[in-house]
Amino acid sequence: MTATSLQPQVHGMFDPATWTVTYVVHNGPGSECAIIDSVLDYDPKSGRTRHTSADRVIAYVHANDLQVKWILETHAHADHLSAAPYLRTQLGGQIAIGGRITDVQKVFKGIFNLEPGFKLDGSQFDHLFHDGDTIELGELRGSVMEVPGHTPACVAYRFGDAVFVGDTLFMPDVGTARCDFPGGDAKALYASTRKLLSLPPQTRLFMCHDYPPTDRPVAFETTVAAQRANNIHVHDGVSEAAFVALRTQRDATLEMPTLILPSVQINIRAGELPPKEANGVAYAKIPLNVL
């Protein structure tokens, strides 16, 4: 069976604290599955972490007798911490991300002045994917699409008629991801959106986040056809130059995400906390007057 011949089952779990959606994709009860963009609950006031969101994922996996083969990240998130290591301990599977995570690691090792032993080869992850790589989930066969722009390392995962786009696209009334983080590139993001929107019109697209601009309910599933017709930033007819101008102007008005400082330095470690110091405590750094 090909990557487009199946309609996988997709279960999304929305985290209202970070506006993030974690997905479990599979081919029915008893099958192999992948978990995409998990959330480690984090209280920025106390610095404490919890596993409430991840435990919801675990409960769903157990209830459907699924076997976790992959724990996937679409990119190194700046708005939430990953629960990938906890999920791997509880459920098994391999933690994977796009191969260009090494570019992101190089930038942020300097920004956070990470320990000399922090490696810049992506080896914190179990596997690095590249454009066109395949992902096996039993009968369900997936593929990897590199979609840089928001970060250099962004990837989308395609399983059957379902594509998990990360932050590249949002719901049509929200638009697209920002490109002003280190390594971001609005021209690259435009090309990535066109790559996604060249898929068959009926292809289901699953967002990593939803930030409803009105009082509409949270939503995180749409289609290529809906995006091409209605996306406020990249609907059909929007040129690269117009998009870059719009994206650049909008990004200049945006504040940094609330959790960017703890999130990035932990997520480039595949979700592991920084090494504990002599007192047995792990610390996240806050660079002053840098970002």
XYZ file of C-alpha atoms in Angstrom:
291
model
C 0.000 0.000 0.000
C 1.232 3.487 -0.807
C 1.453 6.571 1.368
C -1.806 7.869 -0.116
C -3.893 4.690 -0.290
C -4.998 4.603 3.323
C -7.050 6.871 5.537
C -5.356 6.531 8.914
C -7.123 7.138 12.166
C -6.029 10.426 13.730
C -6.705 11.327 17.348
C -5.891 14.897 18.369
C -5.556 16.084 21.972
C -5.639 19.843 22.505
C -3.668 21.459 25.335
C -5.329 24.784 26.209
C -2.325 26.027 28.202
C -0.088 26.105 25.096
C -2.698 25.940 22.308
C -0.906 22.795 21.097
C -2.377 19.655 19.555
C -0.716 16.283 20.118
C -1.658 13.573 17.642
C -1.698 9.796 17.639
C -1.879 8.369 14.110
C -2.557 4.688 13.529
C -4.412 2.137 11.412
C -6.902 0.929 14.011
C -6.877 -0.846 17.383
C -3.936 -3.164 17.853
C -1.791 -1.461 15.202
C 1.497 0.394 15.341
C 1.264 4.137 15.906
C 3.184 7.396 15.915
C 2.817 10.188 18.464
C 3.363 13.655 17.014
C 4.275 16.845 18.949
C 3.760 15.831 22.553
C 3.496 18.312 25.439
C 5.269 18.335 28.799
C 3.215 20.494 31.149
C 5.347 23.336 32.514
C 4.543 26.027 35.056
C 6.685 29.087 34.248
C 6.010 30.581 37.677
C 7.443 27.667 39.651
C 9.589 25.908 37.050
C 7.783 22.626 37.776
C 6.898 20.051 35.147
C 3.998 17.593 35.105
C 2.857 14.751 32.856
C -0.890 15.362 32.736
C -0.988 15.943 28.964
C 1.360 13.058 28.231
C -0.653 10.735 30.453
C -3.706 11.440 28.291
C -1.714 10.192 25.317
C -0.650 7.090 27.235
C -4.237 6.357 28.214
C -5.369 6.579 24.578
C -2.556 4.292 23.416
C -3.420 1.701 26.045
C -7.166 1.935 25.410
C -6.602 1.127 21.742
C -3.908 -1.496 22.302
C -1.476 0.462 20.118
C 2.247 -0.164 19.792
C 4.268 3.048 19.686
C 6.942 2.909 17.006
C 7.723 6.610 16.579
C 7.555 9.734 18.754
C 7.831 12.502 16.183
C 8.617 16.202 16.429
C 7.767 18.527 13.548
C 10.438 20.969 14.803
C 12.091 22.294 17.958
C 9.079 24.047 19.424
C 9.320 27.497 20.993
C 5.954 27.455 22.721
C 5.895 24.206 24.691
C 8.242 21.604 26.109
C 8.293 18.124 24.580
C 7.281 15.069 26.619
C 9.053 12.707 24.220
C 11.506 11.157 26.729
C 8.727 10.445 29.218
C 6.568 8.854 26.529
C 9.473 6.727 25.303
C 10.050 5.477 28.859
C 6.377 4.602 29.290
C 5.531 3.327 25.803
C 8.711 2.626 23.859
C 9.372 3.944 20.368
C 12.054 6.141 18.825
C 12.226 9.930 19.102
C 12.759 11.544 15.705
C 12.952 15.007 14.124
C 14.136 16.595 10.881
C 17.851 16.312 10.166
C 18.386 20.058 10.003
C 17.883 20.210 13.761
C 21.680 20.442 13.747
C 21.380 23.957 12.270
C 19.063 24.951 15.097
C 21.352 23.416 17.710
C 24.320 25.396 16.409
C 22.451 28.695 16.716
C 21.014 28.090 20.154
C 24.083 26.538 21.714
C 25.631 29.961 21.296
C 22.581 31.919 22.438
C 22.256 29.859 25.625
C 26.008 29.270 26.049
C 25.293 25.582 26.618
C 27.768 23.242 28.242
C 30.858 22.360 26.140
C 29.733 18.742 25.923
C 26.459 19.604 24.174
C 26.692 17.896 20.782
C 25.704 19.601 17.551
C 25.059 16.441 15.540
C 21.454 15.714 16.520
C 22.522 12.605 18.426
C 20.197 13.546 21.287
C 17.448 12.125 19.056
C 17.099 8.453 18.169
C 16.662 9.213 14.470
C 16.967 12.158 12.066
C 14.698 12.297 9.019
C 15.344 13.916 5.659
C 13.111 14.954 2.786
C 11.466 11.947 1.146
C 12.327 9.435 3.873
C 9.696 6.808 4.577
C 8.182 5.933 7.957
C 6.756 2.466 8.493
C 3.786 1.920 10.795
C 2.778 -1.627 9.965
C 0.589 -1.417 6.849
C 0.561 2.367 7.099
C 3.459 3.912 5.249
C 4.372 7.531 5.810
C 6.768 10.012 4.252
C 8.706 13.064 5.393
C 8.456 16.504 3.798
C 10.999 19.184 4.655
C 9.126 22.487 5.076
C 11.653 25.077 6.336
C 10.813 28.708 6.992
C 9.476 28.906 10.525
C 12.725 27.156 11.492
C 15.318 25.542 9.221
C 14.462 22.104 10.628
C 10.678 22.032 10.162
C 9.235 18.876 8.645
C 5.725 17.641 7.897
C 4.700 14.001 8.210
C 2.369 12.444 5.641
C 0.456 9.254 6.426
C -2.147 8.242 3.890
C -4.400 11.214 3.247
C -3.308 12.962 6.472
C -0.453 15.473 6.745
C 0.812 16.884 10.041
C 2.140 20.307 9.111
C 3.677 21.521 12.377
C 3.717 25.326 12.534
C 4.068 25.870 8.774
C 0.337 26.453 8.352
C -2.419 27.367 10.784
C -6.156 27.223 10.214
C -7.174 29.343 7.203
C -8.425 32.252 9.337
C -5.098 32.391 11.237
C -2.630 32.045 8.359
C 0.977 30.941 8.667
C 3.863 30.669 11.107
C 6.149 33.519 12.065
C 9.623 33.631 10.520
C 11.528 35.973 12.822
C 13.177 33.385 15.066
C 16.906 32.717 14.462
C 17.159 30.811 11.183
C 13.634 31.738 10.063
C 13.081 32.694 6.422
C 9.832 34.044 4.949
C 10.798 33.123 1.365
C 11.510 29.568 2.458
C 8.188 29.433 4.305
C 6.315 30.573 1.204
C 7.929 27.776 -0.813
C 7.045 25.285 1.922
C 3.401 26.343 1.947
C 3.197 25.901 -1.824
C 4.754 22.446 -1.445
C 2.047 21.447 1.023
C -0.728 23.066 -0.986
C 0.303 21.199 -4.139
C -0.947 17.975 -2.555
C -4.358 16.617 -3.672
C -7.194 19.000 -2.705
C -8.897 16.477 -0.422
C -5.732 15.879 1.643
C -6.409 16.380 5.346
C -4.078 18.863 7.039
C -3.581 18.746 10.807
C -2.296 21.847 12.600
C 0.109 21.818 15.549
C -1.688 24.801 17.105
C -4.861 26.790 16.893
C -5.208 30.396 18.001
C -8.845 31.268 17.179
C -8.965 34.919 16.119
C -12.640 35.231 17.101
C -14.969 33.328 19.369
C -15.050 30.297 17.064
C -14.347 26.940 18.710
C -10.845 25.515 18.605
C -10.234 23.635 15.351
C -7.150 21.901 14.014
C -8.157 19.933 10.913
C -8.661 21.391 7.444
C -7.904 20.448 3.831
C -5.597 21.543 1.069
C -8.605 22.855 -0.849
C -9.777 24.955 2.101
C -6.316 26.402 2.629
C -5.868 27.270 -1.040
C -9.238 29.011 -1.097
C -9.261 30.748 2.264
C -5.878 30.984 4.016
C -5.518 34.668 4.839
C -1.768 34.654 4.101
C -1.206 32.123 1.299
C -4.456 31.518 -0.577
C -4.128 30.987 -4.315
C -3.014 34.166 -6.043
C -0.748 35.463 -3.259
C 2.733 36.030 -4.670
C 5.994 35.334 -2.890
C 6.767 39.059 -2.711
C 3.370 39.890 -1.228
C 3.666 37.106 1.320
C 7.179 38.075 2.397
C 6.118 41.699 2.839
C 3.052 40.698 4.869
C 4.925 38.167 6.987
C 7.817 40.530 7.715
C 5.498 43.365 8.703
C 3.397 41.146 10.941
C 6.389 39.475 12.618
C 7.727 42.873 13.656
C 4.642 43.323 15.857
C 4.726 39.943 17.626
C 5.978 39.309 21.140
C 8.203 36.356 21.941
C 6.275 33.197 22.960
C 5.868 32.910 26.725
C 7.806 29.648 26.963
C 10.448 30.170 24.268
C 13.410 30.294 26.679
C 12.831 27.004 28.506
C 11.264 25.314 25.469
C 13.991 25.732 22.886
C 16.926 24.800 25.103
C 15.136 21.636 26.225
C 13.595 20.692 22.878
C 16.935 20.781 21.060
C 17.934 18.080 23.583
C 15.017 15.886 22.372
C 13.060 16.925 25.449
C 15.666 15.963 28.033
C 16.321 18.432 30.822
C 19.783 20.054 30.986
C 22.434 18.146 32.960
C 22.020 18.433 36.711
C 24.523 20.654 38.453
C 26.548 19.831 41.577
C 23.520 20.333 43.838
C 21.489 17.768 41.880
C 19.205 20.349 40.222
C 18.764 20.991 36.486
C 18.571 24.638 35.405
C 17.181 26.401 32.338
C 19.051 29.549 31.349
C 17.558 32.960 30.637
C 19.831 35.002 28.331
C 19.331 38.682 29.085
C 19.013 41.272 26.315
C 19.746 38.737 23.558
C 16.484 37.724 21.849
